[in-house]
C-alpha cells in the first residue's frame, strides 16, 4: 500500500504559494485555507494562474516559494503520488487502450489494492457516475460527456482526500455542460469530498461552489460565498469578471449613507443621474457605476434617468438585449421586454440596490 496522506485532514493550508517561470511570476503569493468537505472554485481570466495553482497543489509542478500543509503536516515536498489527490484534467487524459472499468481501476491497481476490494470499489465508482452500461467500452466508443464521467470516476476511485479539477466541462456542449455540472455537485456531496475546481466561467463557479476565489495576475483578488461575489465585488476588476458589463464613468451628485447618485457623462456633455450603492466610503468626485444589463430598466421619459440612443438589439427569447450610447459616447448594455428601433432614445434607471459605485 502506498502512503495515503491526510485522509482525515481538517484544513488544507496554502501559504504564500509562488511560482515563477524565468522572471515571470505566474503565482505571486497565494494564501488560502480550504476546509474538509468544501467545494472551492478558483475563478479568473485566462493566464491568471489557475492551472499553475492547481498543479502546485497536486505536486505536478514544484513551487518556487510558500508552503502547503494538511493540518500540521507539510506536504509541498511530497511527490504527486504520495499526496494521493485525485485529478481531473481538462483533456480527460484517459488511457485509450483500456476499458472504462480498467481506466477507473488504474489508480487502485497502482496502489496494490487486492482483487475483490478493487472490484468492489470500481463498481461503486462506475455506479456513482452512472456508467454501468458502458463499463466494458473503450474511451473512443464514448461521447465527450461519458469520457468526462470516466475521468471523474478515475479521480475519485482512490477515495482521495482532495479532488482537483481543471476546467473539466470546457470541452462539452452547452446542454451537456449543464447536466455534468449537476453531476459534479451530486458526486461531491455523495462522496463527502473536498473539491478544488478551476474555471473561467462565473456561472459555473456560482452554481457549484461553496466558496469562490477570484484570481488575477497570480494573486487572490477576493474570496467569498457565491452570493457575496455576485452581489458585492470588492473592486471594478472583480465586478467586471462577475458580469457587471456596464461600467459608466461620472461624478457623484449626492451621497446619503450607502446610496449614491451619479451624474453619468463627462465635461461638455449633458449628464444624467443613475443611483447605486457605494462600495467604498469616502468616494471621490470621479466614480464608476457598475451595473448588469438586467439591472437597468427602461422608464417613461421625463423621469430622472440616463438617456441612451439605441444602436443594436438582439432577440433573447424572453426579451431583448439592447446596446446603446450615452450623449458622451459611453456604451450601455441593457435588457428590455419589447423590441426597440435603432435610433430610438430610451430613458434608463438602475436598480439602486444592485448598481455599485466605485472610486474611478
Ligand atoms: N511552463 C511555463 N512556462 C512559462 N510560462 C508559463 C508556463 N506555464 C504557465 N505559464 C504562464 O503562467 C501564467 C499562468 O498560466 P496558467 O496556465 O496557470 O493560467 P490559467 O489561469 O490556467 O489560464 P487558462 O484559463 O487559459 O487555462 C500564464 O501567463 C502562462 O503563460
Ligand atoms: Mg488553465
Coordinates of C-alpha atoms and ligand atoms in Angstrom, one line a residue:
X1 CA 0.0 0.0 0.0
X2 CA 1.2 3.4 -0.9
X3 CA 1.4 6.2 1.7
X4 CA -2.0 7.9 2.0
X5 CA -1.7 11.4 3.1
X6 CA -4.2 13.1 5.4
X7 CA -7.4 11.2 4.6
X8 CA -9.0 12.8 7.7
X9 CA -7.5 16.3 7.4
X10 CA -9.5 19.2 8.6
X11 CA -7.8 22.1 6.7
X12 CA -5.6 22.4 3.7
X13 CA -3.4 25.5 4.4
X14 CA -1.8 27.2 1.4
X15 CA 0.6 30.0 2.4
X16 CA 2.4 32.4 0.1
X17 CA 2.3 30.0 -2.8
X18 CA 4.6 31.3 -5.5
X19 CA 5.8 30.0 -8.9
X20 CA 8.0 31.8 -11.3
X21 CA 8.8 31.0 -14.9
X22 CA 12.1 32.9 -15.5
X23 CA 11.3 36.4 -14.4
X24 CA 7.6 36.0 -14.8
X25 CA 5.5 35.5 -11.6
X26 CA 2.7 33.1 -12.6
X27 CA 1.8 32.8 -8.9
X28 CA 2.7 35.7 -6.6
X29 CA 1.9 34.8 -3.0
X30 CA -1.4 32.9 -2.9
X31 CA -2.7 32.2 0.6
X32 CA -5.9 30.2 1.2
X33 CA -7.4 27.8 3.7
X34 CA -9.7 25.1 2.4
X35 CA -11.8 23.2 4.9
X36 CA -12.6 19.5 4.5
X37 CA -15.8 19.0 2.6
X38 CA -15.7 22.3 0.9
X39 CA -16.2 22.9 -2.8
X40 CA -13.9 25.8 -3.7
X41 CA -13.8 27.3 -7.2
X42 CA -10.7 29.2 -8.5
X43 CA -12.1 31.7 -10.9
X44 CA -10.3 34.2 -13.1
X45 CA -9.4 35.2 -16.6
X46 CA -7.1 33.2 -18.9
X47 CA -3.5 33.3 -17.8
X48 CA -4.2 34.4 -14.2
X49 CA -2.5 31.3 -12.7
X50 CA -5.4 28.9 -12.0
X51 CA -3.9 25.8 -13.6
X52 CA -0.5 26.7 -12.1
X53 CA -2.1 26.8 -8.7
X54 CA -3.8 23.5 -9.2
X55 CA -0.7 21.8 -10.5
X56 CA 1.3 23.1 -7.5
X57 CA -1.3 21.7 -5.1
X58 CA -1.3 18.4 -6.9
X59 CA 2.5 18.3 -6.9
X60 CA 2.8 18.2 -10.7
X61 CA 4.7 21.5 -10.6
X62 CA 7.2 22.5 -7.9
X63 CA 6.6 25.8 -6.2
X64 CA 9.3 28.4 -6.0
X65 CA 8.0 29.7 -2.7
X66 CA 5.5 29.2 0.1
X67 CA 4.2 26.1 1.8
X68 CA 1.2 23.7 1.6
X69 CA 0.1 21.9 4.8
X70 CA -2.6 19.4 5.6
X71 CA -3.4 20.4 9.2
X72 CA 0.1 20.3 10.7
X73 CA 1.8 18.2 8.1
X74 CA 3.8 19.9 5.4
X75 CA 3.1 18.2 2.0
X76 CA 4.6 20.5 -0.6
X77 CA 7.8 18.5 -0.7
X78 CA 5.9 15.2 -1.2
X79 CA 5.7 13.6 -4.6
X80 CA 2.4 13.7 -6.5
X81 CA 1.5 10.1 -5.8
X82 CA 2.4 10.5 -2.1
X83 CA -0.1 13.3 -1.8
X84 CA -2.8 11.0 -3.1
X85 CA -5.1 13.7 -4.6
X86 CA -7.5 12.9 -7.4
X87 CA -7.0 15.0 -10.6
X88 CA -9.4 15.6 -13.4
X89 CA -7.8 17.3 -16.4
X90 CA -9.4 19.5 -19.0
X91 CA -8.4 17.0 -21.7
X92 CA -9.7 13.9 -19.8
X93 CA -6.4 12.1 -20.4
X94 CA -8.0 8.6 -20.4
X95 CA -5.9 5.6 -21.5
X96 CA -7.3 4.8 -25.0
X97 CA -6.5 1.1 -24.9
X98 CA -8.2 0.4 -21.5
X99 CA -11.8 -0.1 -21.0
X100 CA -13.9 2.2 -18.8
X101 CA -13.5 -0.2 -15.8
X102 CA -9.8 -0.5 -16.3
X103 CA -9.4 3.2 -16.6
X104 CA -11.3 3.8 -13.4
X105 CA -9.4 1.0 -11.5
X106 CA -6.0 2.2 -12.6
X107 CA -5.1 4.2 -9.5
X108 CA -6.3 1.3 -7.2
X109 CA -4.1 -1.2 -9.1
X110 CA -1.1 1.1 -8.8
X111 CA -1.8 1.2 -5.1
X112 CA -1.9 -2.6 -4.9
X113 CA -5.5 -2.8 -3.8
X114 CA -6.3 -6.6 -3.8
X115 CA -8.7 -8.1 -6.4
X116 CA -12.0 -8.4 -4.5
X117 CA -11.8 -4.9 -2.9
X118 CA -10.6 -3.4 -6.2
X119 CA -13.6 -4.8 -8.0
X120 CA -16.0 -3.5 -5.3
X121 CA -14.5 0.0 -5.4
X122 CA -14.5 0.2 -9.2
X123 CA -18.2 -0.9 -9.2
X124 CA -19.0 1.8 -6.7
X125 CA -17.2 4.5 -8.8
X126 CA -18.8 3.2 -12.0
X127 CA -22.3 3.4 -10.4
X128 CA -21.6 6.9 -8.9
X129 CA -21.0 8.3 -12.4
X130 CA -23.9 6.2 -13.8
X131 CA -21.7 4.3 -16.4
X132 CA -22.8 0.7 -15.7
X133 CA -24.0 0.2 -19.2
X134 CA -20.7 1.5 -20.7
X135 CA -18.3 -0.2 -18.3
X136 CA -16.8 -2.6 -20.9
X137 CA -16.3 0.1 -23.6
X138 CA -13.1 1.8 -24.7
X139 CA -12.9 5.6 -24.4
X140 CA -13.0 6.0 -28.2
X141 CA -16.5 4.5 -28.1
X142 CA -17.9 7.1 -25.7
X143 CA -19.3 10.6 -26.1
X144 CA -17.5 13.6 -24.6
X145 CA -19.7 13.7 -21.5
X146 CA -19.3 10.0 -20.9
X147 CA -15.5 10.3 -21.1
X148 CA -15.7 13.2 -18.7
X149 CA -17.6 11.0 -16.3
X150 CA -14.9 8.3 -16.6
X151 CA -12.3 10.8 -15.8
X152 CA -14.2 11.9 -12.7
X153 CA -14.7 8.3 -11.6
X154 CA -11.0 7.6 -12.1
X155 CA -10.1 10.5 -9.9
X156 CA -12.4 9.6 -7.1
X157 CA -12.0 5.8 -7.1
X158 CA -8.9 6.1 -4.9
X159 CA -11.1 8.0 -2.4
X160 CA -8.7 10.9 -2.4
X161 CA -8.6 13.4 0.4
X162 CA -8.8 16.2 -2.2
X163 CA -10.2 16.2 -5.8
X164 CA -8.7 18.7 -8.1
X165 CA -10.5 19.6 -11.4
X166 CA -9.1 21.8 -14.1
X167 CA -11.9 23.2 -16.3
X168 CA -13.5 19.8 -16.7
X169 CA -16.5 21.0 -18.6
X170 CA -14.9 23.3 -21.2
X171 CA -14.9 20.7 -24.0
X172 CA -18.6 19.9 -23.7
X173 CA -21.6 21.4 -25.5
X174 CA -23.9 23.8 -23.5
X175 CA -26.6 21.2 -22.7
X176 CA -24.1 18.5 -21.5
X177 CA -22.2 21.1 -19.5
X178 CA -25.3 21.9 -17.5
X179 CA -26.0 18.2 -16.9
X180 CA -22.4 17.5 -15.9
X181 CA -22.4 20.5 -13.6
X182 CA -25.2 18.9 -11.6
X183 CA -23.4 15.5 -11.6
X184 CA -20.2 17.0 -10.3
X185 CA -22.1 18.7 -7.4
X186 CA -24.0 15.5 -6.7
X187 CA -20.8 13.4 -6.7
X188 CA -19.0 15.9 -4.5
X189 CA -21.9 15.7 -1.9
X190 CA -22.3 12.0 -2.1
X191 CA -18.6 11.3 -1.6
X192 CA -18.2 13.9 1.1
X193 CA -15.3 15.0 -0.9
X194 CA -13.2 18.2 -0.8
X195 CA -13.0 19.7 -4.2
X196 CA -10.9 22.5 -5.8
X197 CA -12.4 23.4 -9.2
X198 CA -10.8 25.6 -11.7
X199 CA -13.0 27.6 -14.1
X200 CA -13.1 30.9 -16.0
X201 CA -16.9 30.7 -16.2
X202 CA -18.6 32.8 -13.4
X203 CA -21.9 31.0 -13.8
X204 CA -20.2 27.6 -13.3
X205 CA -18.5 28.9 -10.2
X206 CA -21.6 30.5 -8.7
X207 CA -23.7 27.3 -9.2
X208 CA -21.1 24.8 -8.0
X209 CA -19.0 26.3 -5.3
X210 CA -19.4 26.9 -1.6
X211 CA -16.7 29.5 -1.8
X212 CA -15.2 31.3 -4.8
X213 CA -11.6 32.5 -5.0
X214 CA -11.2 35.2 -7.7
X215 CA -7.7 35.4 -9.1
X216 CA -5.8 37.9 -11.2
X217 CA -2.2 38.2 -12.2
X218 CA -1.2 35.3 -10.0
X219 CA -2.8 36.8 -6.9
X220 CA -6.1 36.3 -5.0
X221 CA -8.4 39.3 -5.5
X222 CA -11.4 38.3 -3.4
X223 CA -12.6 35.2 -1.5
X224 CA -16.3 34.8 -0.7
X225 CA -19.6 32.9 -1.0
X226 CA -21.2 32.9 -4.4
X227 CA -23.8 35.5 -3.1
X228 CA -21.0 37.8 -1.8
X229 CA -19.1 37.6 -5.1
X230 CA -22.3 38.1 -7.1
X231 CA -23.7 41.0 -5.1
X232 CA -20.6 42.9 -3.8
X233 CA -17.5 42.5 -5.9
X234 CA -14.7 44.2 -4.0
X235 CA -13.4 46.3 -6.9
X236 CA -14.1 47.1 -10.5
X237 CA -11.9 44.3 -11.9
X238 CA -13.8 41.6 -9.9
X239 CA -17.1 43.3 -10.8
X240 CA -16.1 43.1 -14.5
X241 CA -15.5 39.4 -14.1
X242 CA -18.8 38.8 -12.3
X243 CA -20.9 40.1 -15.1
X244 CA -21.2 43.9 -14.3
X245 CA -20.9 44.6 -18.0
X246 CA -21.7 48.3 -17.8
X247 CA -19.1 50.5 -16.2
X248 CA -20.2 54.1 -16.6
X249 CA -18.0 57.0 -15.7
X250 CA -19.4 60.0 -14.0
X251 CA -19.2 62.1 -10.8
X252 CA -21.1 61.9 -7.5
X253 CA -24.1 64.2 -7.2
X254 CA -25.3 63.2 -3.8
X255 CA -24.4 60.6 -1.2
X256 CA -26.6 59.5 1.7
X257 CA -25.2 56.6 3.6
X258 CA -24.7 53.8 1.0
X259 CA -26.9 55.4 -1.6
X260 CA -25.0 57.4 -4.2
X261 CA -26.5 59.3 -7.2
X262 CA -24.0 59.6 -10.0
X263 CA -24.2 62.1 -12.9
X264 CA -23.1 59.9 -15.9
X265 CA -21.1 61.7 -18.5
X266 CA -18.1 63.9 -19.0
X267 CA -17.4 67.6 -19.0
X268 CA -19.0 69.4 -22.0
X269 CA -21.8 66.8 -22.4
X270 CA -25.2 66.7 -20.7
X271 CA -25.1 64.4 -17.7
X272 CA -27.9 62.4 -16.2
X273 CA -28.3 60.6 -12.9
X274 CA -28.2 56.9 -12.0
X275 CA -28.3 55.6 -8.5
X276 CA -26.3 52.8 -6.8
X277 CA -24.6 51.6 -3.7
X278 CA -21.2 52.9 -2.6
X279 CA -18.6 50.2 -2.5
X280 CA -16.0 52.3 -0.6
X281 CA -16.6 55.0 2.0
X282 CA -15.1 58.4 1.1
X283 CA -15.9 58.1 -2.6
X284 CA -14.2 60.8 -4.7
X285 CA -15.9 63.0 -7.2
X286 CA -14.9 60.8 -10.1
X287 CA -16.6 57.4 -9.9
X288 CA -17.6 54.5 -12.0
X289 CA -21.1 53.0 -11.7
X290 CA -21.1 49.3 -12.5
X291 CA -24.4 47.5 -13.3
X292 CA -25.5 44.4 -15.0
X293 CA -27.7 44.7 -18.1
X294 CA -30.6 43.1 -16.3
X295 CA -30.5 45.7 -13.6
X296 CA -31.1 48.6 -15.9
X297 CA -34.7 49.3 -16.9
X298 CA -36.5 51.5 -19.4
X299 CA -38.8 54.0 -17.8
X300 CA -41.0 56.8 -19.0
X301 CA -39.3 59.9 -20.5
X302 CA -39.3 62.8 -18.1
X303 CA -38.3 60.9 -15.0
X304 CA -34.7 61.3 -13.9
X305 CA -32.6 58.7 -15.7
X306 CA -29.9 58.1 -18.3
X307 CA -30.8 58.9 -22.0
X308 CA -29.4 56.4 -24.3
X309 CA -29.6 56.1 -28.1
X310 CA -30.3 52.5 -29.3
X311 CA -27.7 51.1 -31.6
X312 CA -28.5 47.4 -31.7
X313 CA -31.0 44.9 -30.3
X314 CA -30.7 41.1 -30.1
X315 CA -33.6 38.8 -29.6
X316 CA -33.1 36.7 -26.4
X317 CA -36.3 34.6 -26.2
X318 CA -37.8 36.2 -23.1
X319 CA -37.0 39.7 -24.3
X320 CA -34.3 41.7 -26.0
X321 CA -30.7 42.6 -25.2
X322 CA -30.0 46.1 -26.4
X323 CA -26.8 48.2 -26.9
X324 CA -26.9 51.9 -26.8
X325 CA -24.7 55.0 -26.4
X326 CA -24.9 57.9 -24.0
X327 CA -24.6 61.5 -25.0
X328 CA -20.8 61.4 -24.3
X329 CA -20.4 58.1 -26.2
X330 CA -20.3 55.5 -23.4
X331 CA -21.7 52.1 -24.4
X332 CA -24.6 50.8 -22.4
X333 CA -26.0 47.3 -22.4
X334 CA -29.5 46.7 -21.1
X335 CA -32.4 44.3 -21.2
X336 CA -35.8 45.3 -22.4
X337 CA -39.1 43.3 -22.8
X338 CA -40.1 44.7 -26.2
X339 CA -38.3 45.4 -29.5
X340 CA -36.7 48.8 -29.9
X341 CA -35.8 50.6 -33.2
X342 CA -32.3 51.6 -33.9
X343 CA -32.0 55.3 -33.2
X344 CA -34.8 55.3 -30.6
X345 CA -34.0 57.2 -27.4
X346 CA -34.7 55.4 -24.1
X347 CA -34.6 56.6 -20.5
X348 CA -32.8 54.1 -18.2
X349 CA -32.9 53.8 -14.5
X350 CA -30.6 51.5 -12.4
X351 CA -31.7 49.2 -9.6
X352 CA -30.3 51.3 -6.7
X353 CA -29.5 48.2 -4.7
X354 CA -27.8 46.3 -7.5
X355 CA -25.8 49.1 -9.2
X356 CA -22.5 49.5 -7.4
X357 CA -20.4 52.7 -7.3
X358 CA -16.6 52.5 -7.2
X359 CA -13.9 55.2 -7.0
X360 CA -12.7 55.8 -10.5
Ligands
LIG1 N1 5.7 26.2 -18.4 C1 5.5 27.5 -18.5 N2 6.5 28.3 -18.9 C2 6.3 29.7 -19.0 N3 5.2 30.3 -18.6 C3 4.2 29.6 -18.2 C4 4.3 28.1 -18.1 N4 3.1 27.7 -17.6 C5 2.3 28.8 -17.4 N5 3.0 29.9 -17.8 C6 2.4 31.3 -17.7 O1 1.9 31.5 -16.4 C7 0.7 32.2 -16.5 C8 -0.4 31.4 -15.8 O2 -0.7 30.2 -16.5 P1 -1.9 29.2 -16.1 O3 -1.8 28.1 -17.1 O4 -1.8 28.9 -14.7 O5 -3.2 30.1 -16.4 P2 -4.7 29.8 -16.3 O6 -5.3 30.8 -15.3 O7 -4.9 28.3 -16.0 O8 -5.3 30.2 -17.7 P3 -6.3 29.4 -18.7 O9 -7.7 29.9 -18.2 O10 -6.0 30.0 -20.0 O11 -6.1 27.9 -18.6 C9 0.4 32.4 -17.9 O12 0.8 33.8 -18.2 C10 1.3 31.5 -18.6 O13 1.7 32.0 -19.9
LIG2 MG1 -5.6 26.7 -17.2

